[in-house]
Amino acid sequence: SALTRPFSGSPSVTSIPPSPAAELRPEAEEGPCGWGRCTPKALQFCNTPEGYLVAYSLLAIFQGVVVNGLINISITTIEKRYELNSSLTGLISASYDIAFCVLSLFVSFFGERGHKPRWLAFSAFMLGLGSLVFSLPHFSSGKYHYGAKLEDTCQISGTSSANFTCSASTKSSLSNYLYVFILGQLLLGVGGTPLYTLGTAFIDDSVPKHKSSLYIGIGYAMSLLGPAIGYVLGGQLLNIYIDIKIPESTQMDQDDPRWLGAWWIGFLVCFFAIWFLIIPFSCFPKYLPGTAKIQAEKVSETHNDGSEALVETKNIGKNFKDFPIALLILLKNPVLMSLILASTSEALVATGFATFLPKFIENQFGMTSSFSATLGGLVLVPAAALGQVISGILVSKYKMDCKNIIKFMIGTCSVALLLNTVFLVAKCGNEPFAGVTETYNGTGTLHNLTAPCNANCRCSTSRYYPVCGRDEVQYFSPCFAGCTSSNLSNKKKTYYNCSCVGKLKRENVSEDFLLEAISGKCSTRCKHLPLFLIYFFFGVVFTFMAVTPSTVAVLRYCCRNLSKMLMCCHVVFFFLGTVPGPILFGFAIDKSCSLWDVDECKTKGACWVYDNEKMAYLLMSISK
C-alpha cells in the first residue's frame, strides 16, 4: 500500500485570513428553503446541515441500492440470461466508474460555483433514468425459454444433436444487450458524479471542521446502507421466476441451475423512488444559513512545501485556465499522492469483491444465487458501514491531526492485510464432477464429458441440467450420466438405469435400490462458510476504517483555494481504482472456469463450473 511510503514533512497548522471562498458566499445567497417566492415555514425546519444530510443520505442510499446492490447481485443472472462471461459483466460494473472519472473534474469545477443542491436534483434525475434503462433488456428480450421441456435422458435411437445446423439466424443475439447495460451504467455514473463530489463538498462547506468527519462518515455510511438493502431486496427477488409466472411445461425449482430470478423488478422500484427525491433537492438554497461564518473560521493544515503561499498570492484555482498549474501543485505533494494512491488500491479490491462476492459464495460453498446474494449483503455492507462510522467517530472524538490520521490508517490497513489470508484458510476443494474434476469411474478423460458409458447417448452439451448420482458424483445431465428412464416425485426428478453412475462409496448399503441419480447438484462437503464469513467481516471492517480518515486527511492537506479541486482529484483517483477492479476480478474468475456453456453453434456463453481452489488463490493474489 502507498501508505507505507516514508512520511515526508509534517503538517503546518496556521491561521489564515478569511478565504476568498468565504467571500463568494454572501449572506444574501443563504436563503430559505423553497421554490422562488414559495417558501413555506414548514420547510425551514429542514434548512440546516442536518436536513440536507437526510436528503443526501436518502439519495446515497438509493444510489447504493442500484449501483452497489442490485447490479452486483444480478450479475450471475445477467450472465446466464444474456450469455455473457464474467469479464464482460465486469466491464458493465466498471462503466459506472468510467463515466464518473470522465465527468468528475468538469462537474466539480463548474458545480463548485453553481447551485450544488440543484446539481443533486440533476443527479437524482440521471440515477432514476439509469435505473430504468438498465431494466429495459428484460422487456425487449422476450420470454425466458431455457427451462422448456427437453429430452434429458439417454436416447440411443433418437436423433443426434449433430443434425442441428448453424446459421446467422440461429445464433443468439442476447449478448448484444451488453451495450444497453453499459448505457444504463454510464447514465448511473453521470448521476453519481455530483453526489460524491459536490454533495460531499457541500457538507464540508456547511459544518465546522471538527464536525466534518462525523457528517461525512454518516453520509458515507448511509451510502453503504443502500447496498445492504439492495443485496437483501435483490436476493429475495431472485426467488421469483424471471417472468413471474413459470410456464406449465417447465419442471424447475430454485435449486435448478437453469432457474433465473426476477432481477429487473428492483430497478423499476428504484426508478420511481429516486425521481421522487428531485423534489427536496430542488428546494434547498444555494448555501445553508451560517455557511459564510463557518468558512471564515476554518484553518488550513496544508503540507508546508510553499504551495500555500503561491496559491494565495496568485489566487490560483479560481479559473479553469488555472487547472494545469493547480494539478501540478497537487501532484508534487508527496503526502497527498500517498493518500490518494492508497485509496485507489483499496478501491480496486473493494469494488471487485462488491461485484463478485455473491458469485464467489455461490460457487465456492455450493449455495443458491438468492441465498448467496443475501448472505453477501448481510456481511459485506454492514461491515463496511461499521468501519466507516467507527473511524469517523474516533477521528472526531480524539481530534486527530493529519499525521495521527495517517498512522491510524496504516494500522487498520495492516490488520486488514492479515485478515485477507482467509482465502487460504477457508477455501473449499472441488466437488467430484464426472468429466470435469474426475473421470467416469476410471474411464474417459478429464475435461471431456463423453466417455464409453455415454458415447451412444448422443448427448447435447448446450443444456446444463446437473444430476447427483448415488456415487456422490455430479454429472452434467441425466444423458451424460447414462440414465434411460425417470420419474417425477415431489417436484424432484429421479433417474434410473444410469450406466455411468458407479457403486455407492458408503459401506453397509444395499446395491439393489432403484434410485440411481436425482436432479440438482450434489450437496457440498465444505463446511468452511462460517469461518470465511467471520474472517471476511472483520477484514472489511478494518479496510473501510481507512476510508473516512483518508477523505478528511486529503481535505485538510490542501490549501483552501485548491481544496475542492483536490477533493475532485481524490475522488477521480479513487474511481480510477474502481474501474479495473471488477474487470480484473472478472478476468480472474473466468480463468478459474472449468466448464463453459457452449451451444450447438459452438458459441461460448457463461461459465457453469469453476475450479474452487484456483479461484480462491487468484482472488487472494489480487487482494494482496
Coordinates of C-alpha atoms in Angstrom, one line a residue:
S1 CA 0.0 0.0 0.0
A2 CA 1.1 3.5 -0.7
L3 CA 0.5 4.3 3.0
T4 CA 3.8 2.6 3.9
R5 CA 5.9 5.1 1.9
P6 CA 8.1 7.4 4.0
F7 CA 6.3 10.3 5.6
S8 CA 7.6 13.5 4.1
G9 CA 7.2 16.7 6.0
S10 CA 4.8 17.5 8.8
P11 CA 1.5 19.4 8.6
S12 CA 1.8 23.1 9.3
V13 CA -1.4 24.4 11.0
T14 CA -1.7 28.1 10.6
S15 CA -4.4 30.6 10.9
I16 CA -5.2 32.3 7.7
P17 CA -7.5 35.3 6.9
P18 CA -11.0 34.6 5.6
S19 CA -10.6 32.8 2.3
P20 CA -11.8 34.1 -1.0
A21 CA -14.2 31.1 -0.9
A22 CA -16.0 32.8 2.0
E23 CA -16.4 36.0 0.0
L24 CA -18.2 34.0 -2.6
R25 CA -20.9 33.1 0.0
P26 CA -22.7 36.3 0.9
E27 CA -25.5 36.0 3.3
A28 CA -27.9 37.1 0.6
E29 CA -27.4 33.6 -1.0
E30 CA -28.0 31.8 2.3
G31 CA -31.7 31.8 1.5
P32 CA -34.7 29.9 2.8
C33 CA -36.0 26.6 1.6
G34 CA -38.5 26.8 -1.2
W35 CA -39.1 27.4 -4.8
G36 CA -38.7 31.0 -5.8
R37 CA -41.0 33.1 -3.7
C38 CA -42.8 30.0 -2.4
T39 CA -41.0 29.4 1.0
P40 CA -43.4 27.6 3.4
K41 CA -42.4 27.9 7.0
A42 CA -42.7 24.1 7.4
L43 CA -39.7 23.7 5.0
Q44 CA -37.4 25.9 7.1
F45 CA -37.1 23.2 9.6
C46 CA -35.1 21.3 7.0
N47 CA -32.9 24.3 6.1
T48 CA -30.0 23.0 8.2
P49 CA -26.9 20.8 7.7
E50 CA -28.9 18.0 9.4
G51 CA -31.9 18.5 7.0
Y52 CA -29.5 18.4 4.0
L53 CA -27.8 15.4 5.4
V54 CA -31.1 13.5 5.5
A55 CA -31.8 14.2 1.8
Y56 CA -28.2 13.5 0.8
S57 CA -28.4 10.2 2.8
L58 CA -31.6 9.1 1.1
L59 CA -30.2 9.7 -2.4
A60 CA -27.0 8.0 -1.4
I61 CA -29.0 5.0 -0.1
F62 CA -30.9 4.6 -3.3
Q63 CA -27.8 5.1 -5.4
G64 CA -26.2 2.3 -3.3
V65 CA -29.2 0.1 -3.7
V66 CA -28.9 0.2 -7.5
V67 CA -25.2 0.6 -8.3
N68 CA -23.6 -1.5 -5.5
G69 CA -26.6 -3.7 -4.5
L70 CA -29.0 -4.7 -7.3
I71 CA -26.4 -4.7 -10.0
N72 CA -23.9 -6.8 -8.1
I73 CA -26.4 -9.5 -7.1
S74 CA -27.9 -9.6 -10.6
I75 CA -24.5 -10.2 -12.3
T76 CA -24.8 -14.0 -12.2
T77 CA -28.4 -13.9 -13.5
I78 CA -27.5 -11.5 -16.3
E79 CA -24.5 -13.6 -17.3
K80 CA -26.8 -16.7 -17.8
R81 CA -29.7 -14.8 -19.3
Y82 CA -27.7 -12.8 -21.8
E83 CA -24.9 -15.3 -22.4
L84 CA -22.0 -13.1 -21.1
N85 CA -18.8 -14.1 -19.3
S86 CA -17.5 -12.5 -16.1
S87 CA -15.0 -10.3 -17.9
L88 CA -17.9 -8.6 -19.8
T89 CA -20.1 -8.3 -16.7
G90 CA -17.1 -6.8 -15.0
L91 CA -17.0 -4.2 -17.8
I92 CA -20.6 -3.5 -17.1
S93 CA -19.8 -2.8 -13.5
A94 CA -16.8 -0.6 -14.4
S95 CA -18.8 1.5 -16.8
Y96 CA -20.2 3.5 -13.9
D97 CA -16.8 4.4 -12.7
I98 CA -15.6 5.3 -16.3
A99 CA -18.4 7.9 -16.5
F100 CA -17.6 9.1 -13.1
C101 CA -13.9 9.6 -13.8
V102 CA -14.6 11.4 -17.2
L103 CA -17.1 13.8 -15.7
S104 CA -15.8 14.5 -12.2
L105 CA -13.3 17.2 -13.0
F106 CA -15.8 19.2 -15.0
V107 CA -18.7 18.7 -12.7
S108 CA -16.7 19.7 -9.7
F109 CA -15.2 22.8 -11.3
F110 CA -18.4 24.2 -12.7
G111 CA -20.6 22.9 -9.9
E112 CA -18.4 24.5 -7.2
R113 CA -19.5 27.9 -8.5
G114 CA -23.1 26.8 -9.1
H115 CA -26.1 25.8 -7.1
K116 CA -25.0 22.5 -5.5
P117 CA -28.4 21.2 -4.3
R118 CA -29.8 21.7 -7.8
W119 CA -26.9 19.7 -9.2
L120 CA -28.0 16.9 -6.8
A121 CA -31.5 17.2 -8.2
F122 CA -30.0 16.6 -11.6
S123 CA -28.1 13.7 -10.0
A124 CA -31.4 12.2 -8.9
F125 CA -32.9 12.6 -12.4
M126 CA -30.0 10.7 -14.1
L127 CA -29.8 8.0 -11.4
G128 CA -33.5 7.3 -12.0
L129 CA -33.1 7.3 -15.7
G130 CA -30.1 4.9 -15.5
S131 CA -32.2 2.5 -13.3
L132 CA -34.9 2.5 -15.9
V133 CA -32.6 1.9 -18.9
F134 CA -30.8 -1.0 -17.0
S135 CA -34.1 -2.8 -16.7
L136 CA -35.1 -2.4 -20.3
P137 CA -33.4 -5.6 -21.7
H138 CA -35.9 -7.7 -19.7
F139 CA -38.9 -6.2 -21.6
S140 CA -37.3 -6.4 -25.1
S141 CA -35.6 -9.8 -25.0
G142 CA -38.8 -11.8 -24.8
K143 CA -39.7 -14.7 -22.6
Y144 CA -37.1 -16.9 -21.0
H145 CA -37.2 -20.3 -22.7
Y146 CA -34.2 -22.1 -21.3
G147 CA -36.3 -24.0 -18.8
A148 CA -38.5 -25.5 -21.5
K149 CA -39.2 -29.2 -21.6
L150 CA -36.4 -31.3 -23.3
E151 CA -35.5 -34.9 -23.7
D152 CA -32.8 -35.1 -20.9
T153 CA -32.3 -38.9 -20.8
C154 CA -30.1 -41.1 -22.9
Q155 CA -31.8 -41.6 -26.3
I156 CA -29.7 -44.2 -28.1
S157 CA -32.0 -44.4 -31.1
G158 CA -33.0 -40.8 -31.1
T159 CA -31.8 -38.0 -33.3
S160 CA -28.4 -36.6 -32.8
S161 CA -27.7 -33.0 -31.9
A162 CA -25.2 -33.2 -34.7
N163 CA -28.0 -32.7 -37.1
F164 CA -28.5 -29.2 -35.8
T165 CA -27.4 -26.7 -38.5
C166 CA -26.0 -23.3 -37.6
S167 CA -26.6 -20.1 -39.5
A168 CA -26.6 -16.4 -38.7
S169 CA -30.3 -16.6 -37.9
T170 CA -29.9 -19.4 -35.4
K171 CA -27.1 -17.7 -33.4
S172 CA -28.3 -15.9 -30.3
S173 CA -28.3 -12.1 -30.3
L174 CA -28.8 -11.8 -26.5
S175 CA -25.2 -10.8 -25.9
N176 CA -25.9 -7.6 -27.8
Y177 CA -27.8 -6.4 -24.7
L178 CA -24.4 -5.8 -23.2
Y179 CA -24.4 -2.3 -24.7
V180 CA -27.8 -1.5 -23.1
F181 CA -26.4 -2.4 -19.7
I182 CA -23.3 -0.3 -20.3
L183 CA -25.5 2.6 -21.3
G184 CA -27.6 2.2 -18.1
Q185 CA -24.4 2.2 -16.1
L186 CA -23.0 5.3 -17.9
L187 CA -26.2 7.1 -17.0
L188 CA -25.9 6.0 -13.4
G189 CA -22.3 7.2 -13.4
V190 CA -23.4 10.6 -14.7
G191 CA -25.9 10.8 -11.8
G192 CA -23.4 9.6 -9.2
T193 CA -20.8 12.2 -10.1
P194 CA -22.5 15.3 -8.5
L195 CA -23.5 13.1 -5.5
Y196 CA -20.0 12.2 -4.4
T197 CA -18.2 15.4 -5.4
L198 CA -20.5 18.3 -4.9
G199 CA -22.6 16.6 -2.4
T200 CA -19.7 15.8 -0.1
A201 CA -18.2 19.3 -0.7
F202 CA -21.5 20.9 0.3
I203 CA -21.4 19.0 3.6
D204 CA -17.8 20.2 4.3
D205 CA -18.8 23.8 3.4
S206 CA -21.8 23.8 5.8
V207 CA -20.3 22.4 9.0
P208 CA -17.4 23.3 11.3
K209 CA -14.1 21.4 10.8
H210 CA -14.4 19.3 13.9
K211 CA -17.8 18.0 12.8
S212 CA -16.9 17.5 9.1
S213 CA -15.6 13.9 9.6
L214 CA -18.6 12.9 11.6
Y215 CA -21.1 14.2 9.0
I216 CA -19.1 12.8 6.0
G217 CA -18.8 9.5 7.9
I218 CA -22.6 9.4 8.4
G219 CA -23.2 10.2 4.7
Y220 CA -20.8 7.5 3.6
A221 CA -22.3 5.0 6.0
M222 CA -25.8 5.7 4.6
S223 CA -24.3 5.2 1.1
L224 CA -23.3 1.7 2.3
L225 CA -26.8 1.1 3.8
G226 CA -28.1 1.2 0.3
P227 CA -26.1 -1.9 -0.9
A228 CA -27.3 -3.8 2.2
I229 CA -30.9 -3.1 1.2
G230 CA -30.1 -3.9 -2.4
Y231 CA -28.4 -7.2 -1.6
V232 CA -31.3 -8.3 0.6
L233 CA -34.1 -7.0 -1.6
G234 CA -32.4 -8.3 -4.8
G235 CA -31.7 -11.7 -3.1
Q236 CA -35.4 -12.1 -2.3
L237 CA -36.5 -11.0 -5.8
L238 CA -34.3 -13.8 -7.2
N239 CA -36.7 -16.2 -5.5
I240 CA -39.3 -15.1 -8.0
Y241 CA -39.2 -16.6 -11.5
I242 CA -37.8 -14.1 -14.1
D243 CA -41.1 -13.9 -16.0
I244 CA -43.1 -14.0 -12.8
K245 CA -45.2 -17.0 -13.9
I246 CA -43.5 -20.3 -14.5
P247 CA -44.6 -22.0 -17.8
E248 CA -46.5 -25.2 -17.3
S249 CA -44.0 -27.1 -19.5
T250 CA -41.2 -26.1 -17.2
Q251 CA -40.3 -28.5 -14.4
M252 CA -37.8 -26.4 -12.4
D253 CA -37.2 -25.0 -8.9
Q254 CA -34.7 -22.6 -7.4
D255 CA -32.1 -25.3 -6.9
D256 CA -32.0 -25.9 -10.7
P257 CA -29.1 -24.1 -12.3
R258 CA -31.4 -23.1 -15.1
W259 CA -33.5 -21.1 -12.7
L260 CA -33.3 -17.3 -13.2
G261 CA -34.9 -14.8 -10.8
A262 CA -36.7 -11.5 -11.4
W263 CA -33.7 -9.3 -11.3
W264 CA -35.4 -6.4 -13.1
I265 CA -38.1 -5.6 -10.5
G266 CA -35.8 -3.7 -8.1
F267 CA -34.6 -1.4 -10.8
L268 CA -38.1 -0.3 -11.6
V269 CA -38.9 0.4 -8.0
C270 CA -35.8 2.5 -7.6
F271 CA -36.6 4.4 -10.7
F272 CA -39.8 5.9 -9.2
A273 CA -38.2 6.3 -5.7
I274 CA -35.2 8.2 -6.9
W275 CA -37.2 10.6 -9.1
F276 CA -39.3 11.5 -6.1
L277 CA -36.1 12.9 -4.4
I278 CA -35.8 15.5 -7.1
I279 CA -38.4 17.5 -5.1
P280 CA -36.5 18.0 -1.8
F281 CA -33.2 18.9 -3.5
S282 CA -34.8 21.5 -5.7
C283 CA -36.0 23.4 -2.7
F284 CA -32.6 23.9 -0.9
P285 CA -30.9 27.4 -1.2
K286 CA -27.5 27.8 -2.8
Y287 CA -25.9 28.0 0.7
L288 CA -27.3 27.0 4.1
P289 CA -27.7 29.7 6.7
G290 CA -24.4 30.3 8.5
T291 CA -22.1 28.9 5.8
A292 CA -20.1 32.1 5.3
K293 CA -19.3 32.4 9.0
I294 CA -18.2 28.7 9.2
Q295 CA -15.9 29.1 6.2
A296 CA -14.3 32.2 7.7
E297 CA -13.4 30.4 10.9
K298 CA -11.7 27.4 9.2
V299 CA -7.9 27.0 9.2
S300 CA -5.6 25.1 6.9
E301 CA -3.4 22.1 7.7
T302 CA -1.5 22.2 4.4
H303 CA 1.7 20.3 3.8
N304 CA 4.3 23.0 4.2
D305 CA 6.1 23.0 0.9
G306 CA 5.5 26.6 -0.2
S307 CA 2.4 25.9 -2.3
E308 CA 0.1 27.6 0.2
A309 CA 1.8 31.0 -0.2
L310 CA 2.0 30.6 -4.0
V311 CA -1.7 29.7 -4.4
E312 CA -2.8 32.5 -2.0
T313 CA -0.6 35.1 -3.7
K314 CA -1.5 34.3 -7.3
N315 CA -5.1 33.3 -6.4
I316 CA -4.8 30.0 -8.2
G317 CA -7.8 27.8 -8.5
K318 CA -10.4 30.4 -9.4
N319 CA -10.5 29.9 -13.2
F320 CA -10.5 26.9 -15.4
K321 CA -7.3 28.0 -17.0
D322 CA -5.6 27.5 -13.6
F323 CA -6.3 23.8 -13.7
P324 CA -2.9 22.6 -15.2
I325 CA -0.8 24.5 -12.6
A326 CA -3.1 23.6 -9.8
L327 CA -2.9 19.9 -10.8
L328 CA 0.9 20.1 -10.9
I329 CA 0.9 21.6 -7.4
L330 CA -1.2 18.7 -6.1
L331 CA 0.9 16.1 -7.8
K332 CA 4.1 17.4 -6.3
N333 CA 2.7 16.9 -2.7
P334 CA 4.1 13.5 -1.6
V335 CA 1.7 13.0 1.3
L336 CA -1.4 13.8 -0.8
M337 CA -0.3 11.4 -3.5
S338 CA 0.4 8.7 -1.0
L339 CA -3.1 9.1 0.5
I340 CA -4.7 9.2 -3.0
L341 CA -2.8 6.2 -4.3
A342 CA -3.7 4.2 -1.1
S343 CA -7.3 5.0 -1.7
T344 CA -7.0 3.9 -5.3
S345 CA -5.5 0.5 -4.4
E346 CA -8.2 -0.1 -1.7
A347 CA -10.9 0.9 -4.2
L348 CA -9.7 -1.7 -6.7
V349 CA -10.1 -4.5 -4.2
A350 CA -13.3 -3.2 -2.6
T351 CA -15.2 -2.9 -5.9
G352 CA -14.0 -6.2 -7.1
F353 CA -15.4 -8.0 -4.1
A354 CA -18.5 -6.0 -4.0
T355 CA -19.3 -7.1 -7.6
F356 CA -18.4 -10.8 -7.3
L357 CA -18.7 -11.7 -3.7
P358 CA -22.2 -13.4 -4.2
K359 CA -20.8 -15.3 -7.1
F360 CA -17.8 -16.4 -5.0
I361 CA -20.0 -17.7 -2.2
E362 CA -22.4 -19.4 -4.6
N363 CA -19.6 -21.4 -6.4
Q364 CA -17.2 -21.8 -3.5
F365 CA -19.7 -23.1 -0.9
G366 CA -22.5 -24.5 -3.2
M367 CA -25.2 -22.0 -2.3
T368 CA -28.1 -20.8 -4.4
S369 CA -27.9 -17.4 -6.1
S370 CA -30.6 -15.9 -3.9
F371 CA -29.0 -17.1 -0.6
S372 CA -25.5 -16.1 -1.7
A373 CA -26.7 -12.6 -2.6
T374 CA -28.5 -12.1 0.7
L375 CA -25.6 -13.5 2.7
G376 CA -23.0 -11.4 0.9
G377 CA -25.0 -8.3 1.6
L378 CA -25.5 -9.1 5.2
V379 CA -21.8 -9.5 5.7
L380 CA -20.1 -7.0 3.3
V381 CA -22.2 -3.9 3.6
P382 CA -22.8 -3.7 7.4
A383 CA -19.1 -4.4 7.9
A384 CA -18.1 -1.6 5.5
A385 CA -20.6 0.8 7.2
L386 CA -19.4 -0.1 10.7
G387 CA -15.8 0.5 9.7
Q388 CA -16.6 4.0 8.3
V389 CA -18.7 5.0 11.3
I390 CA -16.2 3.8 13.9
S391 CA -13.3 5.6 12.1
G392 CA -15.4 8.8 11.8
I393 CA -16.2 8.8 15.5
L394 CA -12.6 8.1 16.5
V395 CA -11.1 10.8 14.3
S396 CA -13.7 13.3 15.6
K397 CA -13.6 12.4 19.2
Y398 CA -9.8 12.4 19.5
K399 CA -9.4 15.4 17.2
M400 CA -6.7 13.7 15.2
D401 CA -4.4 15.9 13.1
C402 CA -3.2 14.6 9.7
K403 CA -0.1 12.9 11.0
N404 CA -2.1 10.8 13.5
I405 CA -4.8 10.1 10.9
I406 CA -2.2 8.6 8.6
K407 CA -0.8 6.5 11.5
F408 CA -4.3 5.3 12.2
M409 CA -4.8 4.3 8.6
I410 CA -1.6 2.4 8.4
G411 CA -2.6 0.4 11.5
T412 CA -6.1 -0.5 10.2
C413 CA -4.8 -1.4 6.7
S414 CA -2.1 -3.7 8.2
V415 CA -4.8 -5.6 10.2
A416 CA -6.9 -5.9 7.1
L417 CA -4.0 -7.3 5.1
L418 CA -3.5 -10.1 7.7
L419 CA -7.2 -11.0 7.6
N420 CA -7.1 -11.4 3.8
T421 CA -5.4 -14.8 4.4
V422 CA -9.0 -16.1 4.9
F423 CA -8.8 -17.3 1.2
L424 CA -6.0 -19.7 2.3
V425 CA -7.7 -20.8 5.5
A426 CA -11.3 -21.2 4.4
K427 CA -11.1 -22.3 0.8
C428 CA -13.0 -25.3 -0.5
G429 CA -11.9 -28.2 -2.7
N430 CA -13.5 -29.1 -5.9
E431 CA -16.6 -31.3 -5.7
P432 CA -16.5 -34.6 -7.8
F433 CA -17.8 -33.8 -11.3
A434 CA -17.6 -36.6 -13.9
G435 CA -15.6 -35.4 -16.9
V436 CA -14.5 -32.2 -15.2
T437 CA -12.7 -32.9 -12.0
E438 CA -12.5 -36.7 -12.3
T439 CA -13.1 -39.4 -14.9
Y440 CA -16.1 -41.7 -15.3
N441 CA -15.1 -44.5 -12.8
G442 CA -11.6 -44.7 -14.4
T443 CA -12.9 -44.4 -18.0
G444 CA -12.8 -41.5 -20.3
T445 CA -10.6 -38.5 -19.8
L446 CA -10.6 -35.2 -17.8
H447 CA -12.2 -32.2 -19.4
N448 CA -14.2 -34.5 -21.7
L449 CA -17.9 -35.1 -20.8
T450 CA -18.1 -38.0 -23.3
A451 CA -17.0 -41.5 -22.1
P452 CA -17.6 -45.1 -23.2
C453 CA -20.6 -45.3 -20.9
N454 CA -22.5 -42.5 -22.6
A455 CA -20.9 -42.5 -26.1
N456 CA -24.0 -43.8 -27.7
C457 CA -26.4 -41.5 -26.0
R458 CA -25.9 -38.6 -28.3
C459 CA -26.0 -36.0 -25.5
S460 CA -26.0 -32.3 -26.0
T461 CA -23.6 -30.0 -24.1
S462 CA -25.9 -27.0 -24.8
R463 CA -28.3 -27.9 -21.9
Y464 CA -26.7 -28.0 -18.5
Y465 CA -29.0 -30.0 -16.2
P466 CA -26.9 -31.5 -13.4
V467 CA -27.8 -34.6 -11.5
C468 CA -26.2 -36.1 -8.4
G469 CA -25.5 -39.9 -8.7
R470 CA -25.7 -42.4 -5.9
D471 CA -21.9 -42.5 -6.1
E472 CA -22.0 -38.8 -4.8
V473 CA -20.5 -37.6 -8.1
Q474 CA -22.2 -34.8 -10.1
Y475 CA -23.0 -35.3 -13.8
F476 CA -23.6 -32.7 -16.5
S477 CA -27.0 -34.0 -17.3
P478 CA -29.0 -37.3 -16.9
C479 CA -28.0 -38.1 -20.5
F480 CA -24.2 -37.8 -19.7
A481 CA -24.9 -40.0 -16.6
G482 CA -26.3 -42.6 -19.0
C483 CA -29.8 -42.6 -17.5
T484 CA -32.5 -44.1 -19.7
S485 CA -35.7 -43.5 -17.6
S486 CA -37.0 -41.1 -15.0
N487 CA -39.8 -40.4 -12.6
L488 CA -41.2 -37.2 -11.1
S489 CA -41.8 -37.2 -7.3
N490 CA -42.4 -34.1 -5.1
K491 CA -41.2 -31.8 -7.9
K492 CA -37.8 -33.7 -7.9
K493 CA -36.9 -35.9 -10.8
T494 CA -35.2 -39.2 -10.1
Y495 CA -33.4 -41.2 -12.8
Y496 CA -32.8 -44.9 -13.2
N497 CA -30.6 -47.3 -15.2
C498 CA -27.7 -44.9 -15.3
S499 CA -24.8 -46.7 -16.9
C500 CA -22.2 -44.1 -15.9
V501 CA -23.1 -43.9 -12.2
G502 CA -20.7 -46.0 -10.1
K503 CA -21.3 -48.0 -7.0
L504 CA -22.1 -46.2 -3.7
K505 CA -18.9 -45.5 -1.7
R506 CA -20.6 -45.9 1.7
E507 CA -20.5 -49.3 3.4
N508 CA -23.4 -51.5 4.6
V509 CA -25.8 -50.0 2.0
S510 CA -27.7 -52.3 -0.4
E511 CA -27.0 -52.0 -4.1
D512 CA -30.5 -53.2 -5.0
F513 CA -32.4 -50.0 -4.7
L514 CA -33.6 -48.4 -7.9
L515 CA -32.6 -44.8 -7.3
E516 CA -29.5 -44.0 -9.5
A517 CA -29.5 -40.2 -9.6
I518 CA -31.5 -37.2 -8.6
S519 CA -31.9 -33.8 -10.3
G520 CA -29.7 -31.0 -8.9
K521 CA -26.2 -30.6 -7.7
C522 CA -24.7 -32.8 -5.1
S523 CA -24.6 -31.3 -1.5
T524 CA -21.3 -29.6 -0.8
R525 CA -18.9 -31.2 1.7
C526 CA -17.2 -28.0 2.5
K527 CA -18.1 -26.6 6.0
H528 CA -15.8 -23.5 6.0
L529 CA -18.5 -20.9 5.2
P530 CA -19.0 -19.7 8.8
L531 CA -15.2 -19.3 9.2
F532 CA -14.9 -17.4 5.9
L533 CA -17.7 -15.1 6.8
I534 CA -16.2 -14.2 10.2
Y535 CA -12.8 -13.5 8.8
F536 CA -14.1 -11.6 5.9
F537 CA -16.4 -9.5 8.1
F538 CA -13.6 -8.2 10.2
G539 CA -11.3 -7.8 7.2
V540 CA -13.9 -5.4 5.6
V541 CA -14.4 -3.5 8.9
F542 CA -10.6 -2.7 9.1
T543 CA -10.4 -2.0 5.4
F544 CA -13.2 0.6 5.5
M545 CA -11.9 2.2 8.7
A546 CA -9.4 3.9 6.5
V547 CA -11.9 5.4 4.1
T548 CA -13.3 8.3 6.1
P549 CA -10.0 9.3 7.6
S550 CA -8.4 9.3 4.1
T551 CA -11.1 11.8 2.9
V552 CA -10.6 14.0 5.9
A553 CA -6.8 14.0 5.6
V554 CA -7.0 14.9 1.9
L555 CA -9.3 17.8 2.6
R556 CA -7.0 19.1 5.4
Y557 CA -3.8 18.7 3.5
C558 CA -4.6 21.2 0.8
C559 CA -4.7 25.0 0.6
R560 CA -8.2 26.4 0.7
N561 CA -8.3 27.6 -3.0
L562 CA -7.5 24.1 -4.2
S563 CA -9.5 22.1 -1.7
K564 CA -12.4 21.3 -3.9
M565 CA -10.1 20.6 -6.9
L566 CA -8.2 18.3 -4.6
M567 CA -11.3 16.6 -3.4
C568 CA -12.3 16.0 -7.0
C569 CA -8.8 14.6 -7.8
H570 CA -9.1 12.3 -4.8
V571 CA -12.4 11.0 -5.9
V572 CA -11.2 10.7 -9.5
F573 CA -8.2 8.6 -8.5
F574 CA -10.4 6.6 -6.2
F575 CA -12.7 5.7 -9.0
L576 CA -9.7 5.1 -11.3
G577 CA -9.1 2.2 -8.9
T578 CA -12.7 1.1 -9.2
V579 CA -12.6 0.9 -13.0
P580 CA -10.1 -2.0 -13.3
G581 CA -11.3 -3.7 -10.1
P582 CA -14.4 -5.5 -11.5
I583 CA -12.7 -6.2 -14.8
L584 CA -9.7 -7.7 -13.1
F585 CA -11.7 -9.8 -10.7
G586 CA -14.0 -10.9 -13.6
F587 CA -10.9 -11.9 -15.7
A588 CA -9.6 -14.0 -12.7
I589 CA -12.9 -15.7 -12.2
D590 CA -13.1 -16.5 -15.9
K591 CA -9.6 -18.0 -15.7
S592 CA -10.8 -20.4 -13.0
C593 CA -13.7 -21.7 -15.1
S594 CA -13.7 -25.5 -15.6
L595 CA -16.8 -25.8 -17.8
W596 CA -18.2 -23.2 -20.2
D597 CA -21.7 -23.0 -21.6
V598 CA -21.3 -23.9 -25.3
D599 CA -24.3 -24.1 -27.6
E600 CA -24.8 -26.1 -30.7
C601 CA -23.1 -23.4 -32.8
K602 CA -20.0 -23.6 -30.5
T603 CA -20.7 -20.1 -29.1
K604 CA -19.4 -19.7 -25.6
G605 CA -21.7 -18.2 -23.0
A606 CA -21.5 -18.1 -19.2
C607 CA -19.4 -20.4 -17.1
W608 CA -21.2 -23.3 -15.4
V609 CA -18.5 -24.8 -13.1
Y610 CA -15.4 -23.2 -11.5
D611 CA -12.2 -24.5 -10.0
N612 CA -12.7 -23.5 -6.4
E613 CA -9.0 -23.7 -5.3
K614 CA -7.8 -21.8 -8.4
M615 CA -10.5 -19.1 -7.8
A616 CA -9.5 -18.6 -4.2
Y617 CA -5.8 -18.3 -4.9
L618 CA -6.4 -15.8 -7.8
L619 CA -8.7 -13.6 -5.7
M620 CA -6.3 -13.6 -2.8
S621 CA -3.4 -12.6 -5.0
I622 CA -5.3 -9.6 -6.3
S623 CA -6.4 -8.6 -2.8
K624 CA -2.8 -8.6 -1.6

